[in-house]
Amino acid sequence: MAERPIFVPNPESDDFVKEVFLQLVWSPGFALVQKEKNIAALHKAADAAGYHNILEVSTKSEHKRGQHLSAFHLKVKTKRLGEIPLESAFQGSKVFEKGGPFVDLYEMEPRDTRKDLRLKESGKLIGFEFEGTEWPLEPKTAFYDWLYAGSLYPHRDWITKLSFHDGFSDIEFNPFRSINCQARSIALFLSLMKRKELDNAIQSSANFLKTLQNSSYRPQLRSDDFTSKHLFVQRV
């Protein structure tokens, strides 16, 4: 068994996003067919919990729109290089105790950036720097969410069509090991849009940070000490 989340836009709440953790029978392995089995199992668990229309947001999604929302597919605008992959922008903007940002990663393929040894050998992550702007580590996902929101904003009219989905998943996301998640970021984007806070938040990094800091939106790593009562969340 494994535990994985879906992310539900929650514009009525100051949390912005509801994280629903569900148990599923996990199919191990890296083959696409195994990923597809896990997506189906997660969505089946979500359906049982009352969330009936979940969109997988990753390159493994069976829907083109889910694939196009992947951080490997979305583009971020830069002054020097024009549009670059969101994932490359994120990895190349990391600042560590012993180095960074490693902006040469901006020009690399998204999947290759994660393999760069400097990201593992430069000490503790202390922040981000992108286009001359420094980003703090708190709220933890703020910089990633900012990149994601900026890449989606020009297409916001199309994004409104995603509102019929009950929530979003990313089968590659392990909440016990990672904190940033594209499925959470799209849920946040939709909530800010529905709250009519998106236009102001996207105007500047300061506005975006202020919007998150003034809310209860505080994603955290999943810990192992959750009791069984947290594993299944029924819709209310």
XYZ file of C-alpha atoms in Angstrom:
236
model
C 0.000 0.000 0.000
C 1.028 3.607 -0.580
C -0.370 6.984 0.343
C -0.677 9.728 -2.256
C -2.599 13.022 -2.414
C -4.965 14.739 -4.747
C -5.214 18.535 -4.674
C -8.577 20.250 -4.669
C -9.077 23.992 -5.333
C -10.608 25.487 -2.200
C -11.308 29.177 -2.887
C -13.740 29.429 0.016
C -10.935 28.720 2.475
C -7.879 30.729 3.427
C -5.880 27.551 2.776
C -6.576 27.899 -0.971
C -5.941 24.186 -1.591
C -7.314 21.077 0.101
C -4.876 18.167 0.163
C -6.712 14.844 0.269
C -4.470 11.893 1.156
C -5.601 8.472 -0.016
C -4.320 4.923 0.150
C -3.875 2.793 -2.928
C -2.312 -0.489 -3.916
C 1.007 0.592 -5.435
C 2.404 -1.011 -8.578
C 6.220 -0.683 -8.365
C 8.412 -0.083 -11.380
C 9.341 2.671 -13.808
C 7.491 1.422 -16.883
C 4.685 3.608 -18.215
C 2.173 0.806 -17.710
C 3.005 0.777 -13.980
C 2.526 4.545 -13.756
C -0.825 4.215 -15.500
C -1.917 1.521 -13.024
C -1.037 3.799 -10.109
C -2.901 6.746 -11.629
C -5.979 4.566 -12.109
C -5.716 3.264 -8.527
C -5.382 6.765 -7.092
C -8.316 8.074 -9.087
C -10.403 5.078 -8.025
C -9.610 5.864 -4.383
C -10.508 9.514 -4.995
C -13.814 8.501 -6.556
C -14.621 6.405 -3.481
C -13.899 9.458 -1.317
C -16.312 11.597 -3.349
C -13.973 13.235 -5.869
C -15.171 11.955 -9.214
C -13.297 13.871 -11.885
C -9.561 14.022 -11.215
C -7.056 15.198 -13.810
C -3.562 13.749 -13.733
C -1.091 16.607 -14.241
C 2.135 15.059 -15.520
C 3.757 13.681 -18.631
C 2.116 10.353 -17.709
C -1.425 11.763 -17.961
C -3.751 10.054 -20.407
C -5.155 13.498 -21.274
C -3.274 15.960 -23.468
C -4.312 18.844 -21.223
C -2.744 17.075 -18.247
C 0.486 16.523 -20.166
C 0.538 20.166 -21.281
C 0.285 21.296 -17.656
C 3.481 19.443 -16.763
C 6.477 21.495 -15.576
C 8.455 19.734 -18.331
C 6.098 21.193 -20.944
C 5.209 24.656 -19.600
C 7.459 27.589 -20.462
C 8.731 30.497 -18.371
C 9.761 33.816 -19.900
C 13.275 35.142 -19.287
C 14.907 38.370 -20.438
C 18.046 36.763 -21.877
C 16.895 33.418 -23.238
C 13.247 33.989 -24.044
C 11.036 31.068 -23.050
C 12.610 28.149 -21.189
C 11.096 25.016 -19.598
C 9.621 25.668 -16.160
C 11.527 22.744 -14.639
C 14.829 24.085 -15.984
C 14.044 27.530 -14.555
C 13.268 26.027 -11.157
C 16.349 23.829 -10.905
C 18.701 26.487 -12.291
C 17.476 29.108 -9.808
C 18.360 27.147 -6.677
C 20.836 28.801 -4.323
C 22.864 26.666 -1.937
C 25.336 27.330 0.848
C 28.219 26.582 -1.503
C 26.954 27.828 -4.852
C 24.174 28.776 -7.203
C 22.131 29.812 -8.930
C 23.411 27.592 -11.740
C 21.813 29.505 -14.590
C 23.463 27.366 -17.270
C 20.791 24.794 -16.394
C 18.240 27.124 -17.993
C 19.487 25.931 -21.372
C 19.390 22.232 -20.547
C 16.629 19.722 -21.122
C 14.341 19.589 -18.052
C 15.019 15.938 -17.248
C 18.779 16.484 -17.421
C 18.812 19.379 -14.956
C 17.852 17.160 -12.027
C 20.910 14.983 -12.658
C 23.378 17.854 -12.305
C 25.708 16.942 -9.436
C 25.967 20.554 -8.279
C 22.385 20.339 -7.033
C 23.426 17.541 -4.689
C 26.947 18.621 -3.751
C 26.544 22.327 -2.982
C 25.273 22.035 0.561
C 21.981 23.095 2.054
C 19.365 24.854 -0.071
C 19.014 28.420 1.225
C 16.753 30.072 -1.360
C 16.198 30.877 -5.007
C 17.242 33.642 -7.373
C 15.500 34.261 -10.693
C 15.805 37.246 -13.004
C 17.543 39.261 -10.295
C 14.880 38.557 -7.650
C 15.660 36.562 -4.524
C 13.063 34.172 -3.116
C 12.920 32.836 0.449
C 12.231 29.224 1.387
C 9.017 30.156 3.194
C 6.274 29.663 2.232
C 7.975 26.512 1.019
C 6.437 26.262 -2.465
C 6.156 29.997 -3.188
C 8.836 30.207 -5.883
C 7.662 27.071 -7.700
C 4.044 28.268 -7.504
C 5.134 31.677 -8.850
C 6.850 30.127 -11.872
C 3.820 27.942 -12.484
C 1.340 30.788 -12.145
C 3.392 32.979 -14.465
C 3.474 30.304 -17.149
C -0.283 29.723 -16.917
C -1.416 33.331 -16.667
C -1.333 34.097 -20.424
C -3.610 31.080 -20.920
C -5.997 31.811 -18.033
C -9.075 31.872 -20.279
C -8.331 28.282 -21.273
C -7.485 27.345 -17.677
C -11.024 28.239 -16.565
C -12.178 25.160 -18.488
C -10.410 23.025 -15.891
C -12.878 24.108 -13.232
C -15.089 21.095 -13.902
C -12.385 18.836 -12.470
C -12.883 17.976 -8.802
C -9.141 17.906 -8.221
C -5.700 17.171 -9.613
C -3.062 14.493 -9.122
C 0.604 13.974 -9.977
C 1.602 10.335 -9.723
C 5.314 11.231 -9.762
C 4.935 13.298 -6.591
C 5.964 11.601 -3.354
C 4.791 13.778 -0.427
C 7.253 12.083 1.937
C 10.249 13.182 -0.154
C 9.232 16.305 -2.066
C 7.298 19.493 -1.398
C 6.742 21.173 -4.788
C 3.979 19.680 -6.899
C 2.492 20.801 -10.198
C -0.920 19.394 -9.274
C -0.987 21.593 -6.160
C 0.153 24.607 -8.175
C -2.723 24.318 -10.666
C -5.192 23.991 -7.775
C -3.716 27.124 -6.192
C -3.932 28.996 -9.514
C -7.623 28.126 -9.886
C -8.397 29.159 -6.311
C -6.697 32.539 -6.720
C -8.568 33.021 -9.963
C -11.940 32.206 -8.378
C -11.172 34.511 -5.441
C -10.318 37.293 -7.940
C -6.887 37.635 -6.322
C -4.859 36.285 -9.230
C -4.494 39.494 -11.266
C -3.046 41.389 -8.318
C -0.864 38.513 -7.109
C 0.749 37.939 -10.490
C 1.830 41.575 -10.904
C 5.051 41.094 -8.962
C 6.963 38.624 -6.835
C 6.289 40.846 -3.815
C 2.549 40.747 -4.450
C 2.596 36.986 -4.888
C 4.544 36.431 -1.689
C 2.267 38.778 0.224
C -0.808 36.920 -1.018
C 0.557 33.609 0.232
C 1.990 34.992 3.473
C -1.366 36.578 4.350
C -3.118 33.244 3.885
C -3.005 29.873 5.645
C -1.416 28.240 2.591
C 1.541 26.343 4.095
C 2.448 23.121 2.247
C 4.588 20.749 4.295
C 6.423 17.488 3.785
C 4.309 14.511 4.763
C 5.552 12.865 7.954
C 5.364 9.182 8.836
C 3.567 9.705 12.129
C 0.068 10.311 10.773
C -2.523 7.992 12.260
C -4.870 5.913 10.154
C -7.669 8.431 10.564
C -5.809 10.763 8.200
C -5.558 8.251 5.381
C -9.060 8.560 4.029
C -10.750 11.927 3.777
C -14.413 11.957 2.897
C -15.807 14.854 0.936
C -17.978 17.307 2.896
